[in-house]
Amino acid sequence: DTPPAHLRPVEFPPGFGWGAATAAYQIEGAAAEDGRTPSIWDTYSRLPGAVIGGDTGDVACDHYHRYPEDVALVRDLGLGSYRFSVAWPRVRPDGGAVNQAGLDFYRRLVDELLGAGITPWLTLYHWDLPQTLEDAGGWTNRDTAHRFVDYARTVHDALGDRVPTITTMNEPWCSAFLGHTSGRHAPGRREGAAGLVAAHHLMLAHGLAVQALRADGATADLGITLNLTVADPHDPTDPVDHDAARRVDGLFNRVFLDPLLRGAYPEDVLADTAAMQFAGRPWSDVVHDGDLAAVSSKLDVLGVNYYNGAAYSGHPHPAPDDGGVRHPDLLSGTPFPGGEDITEPGRGLPRTGIGWEVQPEGFTRLLVRLDADYDLPPIWITENGAAYPDEVVDGRVEDHERRAYVEAHLRALHAAIEAGVDVRGYFAWSLLDNFEWSYGYGQRFGIVHVDYDTQVRTPKSSAHWYARVAASGRIEGH
Ligand code: GBH
């Protein structure tokens, strides 16, 4: 009588990495200090209606001043790795000259991490483009890719000898398609094919930066983080729904994976979007000879972020009941260029506090599929987690739903490793409750609670549970 899979003890491979992740604009605050200039998120968050409650990252978790306390939290939880991002507008304000004071913050942070025995994992771009560069066209302007290379070299010169992993982009899908097609992320453009153009320039920036850092003698592992999904047909017997799922898979997963790992755009995506124009020309005119060779530069590591999959239909359906949470991604137009007819009816799965379905088996399927379809570098899970409306009661936060979410996803990840997928580590999203983009501070993803009035941090019960998993490398049976 073997217990069912979701109750069995599981053991992760020796050396498997455990960490927690954050991003600059979501936690730092200090928006105008030491020479930082506005990013597209400072601008976007001030547009009426863009962010729930009109929240901004002006103060956030005040991490810019409280980083020693936050590093101590990571250390006390016994996590070996910490993933953070560098704010481009601190290091090269307005996308221009190097700002030593901004760079010094990240030197201090890396010193603090190394002093605490924590391995830093650095992301160069977690969505905070200097506004000045946006004013010049942002990611729809090819020149931004070259400005990114300058910025990447500055950070690498300063920190590259002490940071063993540097990833270029976090989730280019969000920057490209939420930023330029649905408009639910900064810079808030709703221009259809502009998302494809931005996606290409983001990936070009990634590829050119990898080449430049290698030419500069990089010893760090170089990679990128993608947010990937599992797109299922809503009605598995309906060819129209199958086609909707194929198109979403193309415009979510393969439009990034194929250029990165095969050096070519997927034929079906090119065919589906052939008529889409940007600035009066076919969008794919922005793809120049040699670009895809740069984009497909060898990766040392692939970061995968997974929250959930979804089922898609090519027929009209009412918006699913997401428990009353306003749903910026869905309410405001499609993020899929040419996908105005695609609907996401919902499957009646349980939803987290932010209204996203909980689908751990999709995590296993995603990883197994990646391994089957691509020649992959080692994978790290750079984000996974859930938002719930946590409260501190008698000094404690009993977030059993988050613990259950993380446990189910770690078990799903373990199943993928058993199936042969080379996954080396896992970062919980997020270390801290923080500025959850269009949702503002109302959605709490942290394993550590933040009181935004007092800035008091309280590790939630999920953090204590996660610390035990990290220490033992195993999840106990039930
Ligand atoms: C990541 O974005 C970000 O890297 C991080 O900064 C952020 O705080 C975190 O995750 C939580 O959002 O239509 O119901 O299926 C993830 C962005 C989340 C965008 C899931 C697409 C689909 C929700 N993605 N979302 S649903």
Coordinates of N, CA and C in Angstrom, one line a residue, residues 309-425:
G309 N -0.9 27.1 -16.1 CA -1.2 27.0 -17.6 C -2.7 27.5 -17.7
A310 N -3.2 27.3 -18.9 CA -4.6 27.7 -19.1 C -5.2 26.9 -20.3
A311 N -6.5 26.9 -20.4 CA -7.1 26.3 -21.6 C -7.7 27.4 -22.4
Y312 N -7.5 27.3 -23.8 CA -7.9 28.4 -24.7 C -8.9 27.9 -25.7
S313 N -9.8 28.8 -26.1 CA -10.8 28.5 -27.1 C -10.7 29.6 -28.2
G314 N -11.2 29.2 -29.4 CA -11.3 30.1 -30.5 C -12.8 30.6 -30.6
H315 N -13.6 30.3 -29.7 CA -15.0 30.7 -29.7 C -15.2 31.7 -28.6
P316 N -16.3 32.6 -28.7 CA -16.6 33.5 -27.6 C -17.0 32.7 -26.3
H317 N -16.5 33.1 -25.2 CA -16.9 32.6 -23.9 C -17.0 33.8 -22.9
P318 N -17.9 33.7 -22.0 CA -17.8 34.8 -20.9 C -16.5 34.7 -20.2
A319 N -16.1 35.8 -19.6 CA -14.9 35.8 -18.8 C -15.1 34.9 -17.6
P320 N -14.1 34.1 -17.2 CA -14.3 33.2 -16.1 C -14.4 34.0 -14.8
D321 N -15.1 33.3 -13.8 CA -15.2 33.8 -12.5 C -13.9 33.7 -11.8
D322 N -13.2 34.8 -11.5 CA -11.9 34.7 -10.9 C -12.0 35.1 -9.4
G323 N -13.2 34.9 -8.9 CA -13.4 35.2 -7.4 C -13.5 36.7 -7.1
G324 N -13.7 37.5 -8.1 CA -13.9 38.9 -7.9 C -12.7 39.7 -7.9
V325 N -11.5 39.1 -8.2 CA -10.3 39.9 -8.3 C -10.3 40.5 -9.6
R326 N -10.1 41.8 -9.7 CA -10.0 42.5 -11.0 C -8.8 41.8 -11.7
H327 N -8.9 41.6 -12.9 CA -7.9 40.8 -13.7 C -7.4 41.6 -14.8
P328 N -6.4 42.4 -14.5 CA -5.9 43.3 -15.6 C -5.5 42.6 -16.9
D329 N -4.8 41.4 -16.7 CA -4.3 40.8 -18.0 C -5.5 40.4 -18.9
L330 N -6.6 40.1 -18.3 CA -7.7 39.6 -19.2 C -8.7 40.6 -19.5
L331 N -8.9 41.6 -18.6 CA -10.0 42.6 -18.8 C -9.7 43.6 -20.0
S332 N -8.5 43.7 -20.3 CA -8.1 44.9 -21.1 C -7.5 44.5 -22.4
G333 N -8.1 43.5 -23.0 CA -7.6 43.2 -24.4 C -6.6 42.1 -24.4
T334 N -6.5 41.5 -25.5 CA -5.6 40.3 -25.6 C -4.1 40.8 -25.6
P335 N -3.3 40.0 -25.0 CA -1.8 40.2 -25.1 C -1.3 39.5 -26.4
F336 N -2.1 38.7 -27.1 CA -1.6 37.9 -28.2 C -1.9 38.7 -29.5
P337 N -0.9 39.2 -30.2 CA -1.1 39.9 -31.5 C -1.9 39.1 -32.4
G338 N -3.0 39.6 -32.9 CA -3.9 38.9 -33.8 C -4.8 37.9 -33.1
G339 N -4.8 37.9 -31.8 CA -5.5 36.9 -31.0 C -6.8 37.4 -30.4
E340 N -7.4 38.4 -31.0 CA -8.6 39.0 -30.5 C -9.7 38.0 -30.3
D341 N -9.7 37.0 -31.1 CA -10.8 35.9 -31.0 C -10.5 34.9 -29.9
I342 N -9.3 34.9 -29.3 CA -9.0 33.8 -28.4 C -9.5 34.1 -27.0
T343 N -10.2 33.1 -26.4 CA -10.8 33.3 -25.1 C -10.2 32.3 -24.2
E344 N -10.3 32.5 -22.9 CA -9.7 31.7 -21.8 C -10.8 31.4 -20.8
P345 N -11.7 30.4 -21.1 CA -12.9 30.2 -20.3 C -12.7 29.8 -18.9
G346 N -11.5 29.3 -18.5 CA -11.4 28.8 -17.1 C -11.8 27.3 -17.0
R347 N -11.3 26.6 -16.1 CA -11.5 25.2 -16.0 C -12.1 24.7 -14.7
G348 N -12.5 25.7 -13.9 CA -13.1 25.4 -12.6 C -12.0 24.9 -11.6
L349 N -10.7 25.1 -11.9 CA -9.7 24.7 -10.9 C -9.7 25.7 -9.8
P350 N -9.2 25.3 -8.6 CA -9.1 26.2 -7.5 C -8.2 27.4 -8.0
R351 N -8.5 28.6 -7.4 CA -7.7 29.8 -7.8 C -7.0 30.4 -6.6
T352 N -5.9 31.0 -6.8 CA -5.2 31.6 -5.7 C -5.9 33.0 -5.4
G353 N -5.4 33.7 -4.5 CA -6.0 35.0 -4.1 C -6.0 36.0 -5.2
I354 N -5.1 35.9 -6.2 CA -5.0 36.8 -7.3 C -5.9 36.4 -8.5
G355 N -6.5 35.2 -8.3 CA -7.5 34.7 -9.3 C -6.9 33.8 -10.3
W356 N -5.6 33.4 -10.2 CA -5.0 32.5 -11.2 C -5.3 31.1 -10.8
E357 N -5.5 30.2 -11.7 CA -5.8 28.8 -11.5 C -4.5 28.1 -10.9
V358 N -4.8 27.1 -10.1 CA -3.7 26.3 -9.5 C -3.6 25.0 -10.3
Q359 N -2.5 24.8 -11.0 CA -2.4 23.7 -11.9 C -1.0 23.1 -11.8
P360 N -0.7 22.4 -10.7 CA 0.7 21.9 -10.6 C 1.1 20.9 -11.6
E361 N 0.2 20.0 -12.1 CA 0.6 19.0 -13.1 C 1.1 19.7 -14.4
G362 N 0.6 20.9 -14.6 CA 1.1 21.6 -15.8 C 2.6 21.9 -15.7
F363 N 3.1 22.0 -14.5 CA 4.5 22.3 -14.3 C 5.3 21.1 -14.8
T364 N 4.9 19.9 -14.4 CA 5.6 18.7 -14.8 C 5.5 18.6 -16.4
R365 N 4.3 18.8 -16.9 CA 4.2 18.7 -18.4 C 5.0 19.7 -19.1
L366 N 5.1 20.9 -18.6 CA 5.8 22.0 -19.3 C 7.3 21.6 -19.3
L367 N 7.9 21.1 -18.2 CA 9.3 20.8 -18.2 C 9.6 19.6 -19.0
V368 N 8.8 18.6 -19.0 CA 9.0 17.4 -19.8 C 8.9 17.7 -21.3
R369 N 8.0 18.6 -21.6 CA 7.8 19.0 -23.0 C 9.1 19.8 -23.5
L370 N 9.5 20.7 -22.6 CA 10.7 21.5 -23.0 C 11.9 20.6 -23.3
D371 N 12.1 19.6 -22.4 CA 13.2 18.7 -22.6 C 13.1 17.8 -23.8
A372 N 11.8 17.5 -24.2 CA 11.6 16.7 -25.4 C 11.8 17.5 -26.7
D373 N 11.4 18.8 -26.7 CA 11.4 19.6 -27.9 C 12.7 20.3 -28.2
Y374 N 13.5 20.6 -27.1 CA 14.6 21.4 -27.3 C 15.9 20.8 -26.7
D375 N 17.0 21.3 -27.2 CA 18.3 20.9 -26.7 C 18.6 22.0 -25.6
L376 N 18.4 21.6 -24.3 CA 18.3 22.6 -23.3 C 19.6 22.7 -22.5
P377 N 20.0 23.9 -22.1 CA 21.0 24.0 -21.0 C 20.4 23.6 -19.7
P378 N 21.2 23.5 -18.6 CA 20.5 23.3 -17.3 C 19.5 24.3 -17.0
I379 N 18.4 23.9 -16.3 CA 17.3 24.8 -16.0 C 17.4 25.1 -14.5
W380 N 17.1 26.3 -14.2 CA 16.7 26.7 -12.8 C 15.2 27.2 -12.9
I381 N 14.5 26.9 -11.9 CA 13.1 27.6 -11.7 C 13.4 28.9 -11.1
T382 N 13.3 30.0 -11.8 CA 13.6 31.3 -11.2 C 12.4 32.0 -10.5
E383 N 11.2 31.5 -10.7 CA 10.1 32.0 -10.0 C 9.0 30.9 -10.0
N384 N 8.3 30.8 -8.8 CA 7.1 30.0 -8.7 C 6.5 30.5 -7.3
G385 N 5.2 30.7 -7.3 CA 4.6 31.1 -6.0 C 3.2 31.5 -6.2
A386 N 2.6 32.0 -5.1 CA 1.2 32.3 -5.2 C 0.9 33.5 -4.2
A387 N -0.2 34.3 -4.6 CA -0.6 35.4 -3.8 C -1.9 35.0 -3.0
Y388 N -1.9 35.3 -1.7 CA -3.1 35.1 -0.9 C -3.1 36.3 0.1
P389 N -4.4 36.7 0.5 CA -4.5 37.8 1.4 C -4.1 37.6 2.8
D390 N -2.8 37.5 3.1 CA -2.3 37.1 4.4 C -2.4 38.2 5.4
E391 N -2.6 37.8 6.7 CA -2.7 38.8 7.8 C -1.8 38.3 8.9
V392 N -1.2 39.3 9.6 CA -0.5 38.9 10.8 C -1.4 38.8 12.0
V393 N -1.5 37.7 12.6 CA -2.3 37.5 13.8 C -1.4 37.0 15.0
D394 N -1.4 37.8 16.0 CA -0.5 37.4 17.2 C 0.9 37.2 16.7
G395 N 1.4 38.0 15.8 CA 2.8 37.9 15.4 C 3.1 36.8 14.4
R396 N 2.0 36.1 13.9 CA 2.2 35.0 13.0 C 1.4 35.1 11.8
V397 N 1.8 34.5 10.7 CA 1.0 34.5 9.5 C 0.9 33.0 9.1
E398 N -0.3 32.5 9.2 CA -0.5 31.1 8.9 C -1.1 30.9 7.5
D399 N -0.1 30.9 6.5 CA -0.5 30.9 5.1 C -0.5 29.5 4.6
H400 N -1.4 28.7 5.1 CA -1.4 27.3 4.7 C -1.7 27.1 3.2
E401 N -2.5 28.0 2.6 CA -2.7 27.8 1.2 C -1.4 28.0 0.3
R402 N -0.6 29.0 0.7 CA 0.7 29.1 0.0 C 1.6 27.9 0.2
R403 N 1.6 27.4 1.4 CA 2.5 26.2 1.7 C 2.0 25.1 0.8
A404 N 0.7 24.9 0.7 CA 0.1 23.8 -0.1 C 0.4 24.1 -1.6
Y405 N 0.4 25.3 -2.1 CA 0.7 25.6 -3.5 C 2.2 25.3 -3.7
V406 N 3.1 25.7 -2.9 CA 4.5 25.5 -3.1 C 4.8 24.0 -3.0
E407 N 4.2 23.4 -2.0 CA 4.4 21.9 -1.9 C 4.0 21.2 -3.2
A408 N 2.8 21.5 -3.6 CA 2.3 20.8 -4.8 C 3.2 21.0 -6.0
H409 N 3.7 22.3 -6.2 CA 4.6 22.6 -7.3 C 6.0 22.0 -7.2
L410 N 6.5 21.9 -5.9 CA 7.8 21.2 -5.7 C 7.6 19.7 -6.0
R411 N 6.5 19.2 -5.7 CA 6.3 17.7 -6.0 C 6.2 17.6 -7.5
A412 N 5.5 18.5 -8.2 CA 5.4 18.4 -9.7 C 6.8 18.6 -10.3
L413 N 7.6 19.5 -9.7 CA 9.0 19.7 -10.2 C 9.8 18.4 -10.0
H414 N 9.7 17.8 -8.9 CA 10.4 16.6 -8.6 C 10.0 15.5 -9.6
A415 N 8.8 15.5 -9.9 CA 8.3 14.5 -10.9 C 9.0 14.7 -12.3
A416 N 9.2 16.0 -12.6 CA 9.9 16.3 -13.9 C 11.4 15.9 -13.8
I417 N 12.0 16.1 -12.6 CA 13.4 15.7 -12.4 C 13.5 14.2 -12.6
E418 N 12.6 13.5 -11.9 CA 12.5 12.0 -12.0 C 12.4 11.5 -13.5
A419 N 11.7 12.3 -14.3 CA 11.5 12.0 -15.7 C 12.7 12.4 -16.5
G420 N 13.8 12.9 -15.9 CA 15.0 13.1 -16.6 C 15.3 14.6 -16.9
V421 N 14.5 15.5 -16.5 CA 14.7 16.9 -16.9 C 15.8 17.5 -15.9
D422 N 16.8 18.2 -16.5 CA 17.9 18.6 -15.7 C 17.6 20.0 -15.0
V423 N 17.0 20.0 -13.9 CA 16.6 21.2 -13.1 C 17.5 21.2 -11.9
R424 N 18.2 22.4 -11.8 CA 19.3 22.5 -10.8 C 18.9 23.2 -9.5
G425 N 17.8 24.0 -9.6 CA 17.4 24.7 -8.4 C 16.1 25.4 -8.5

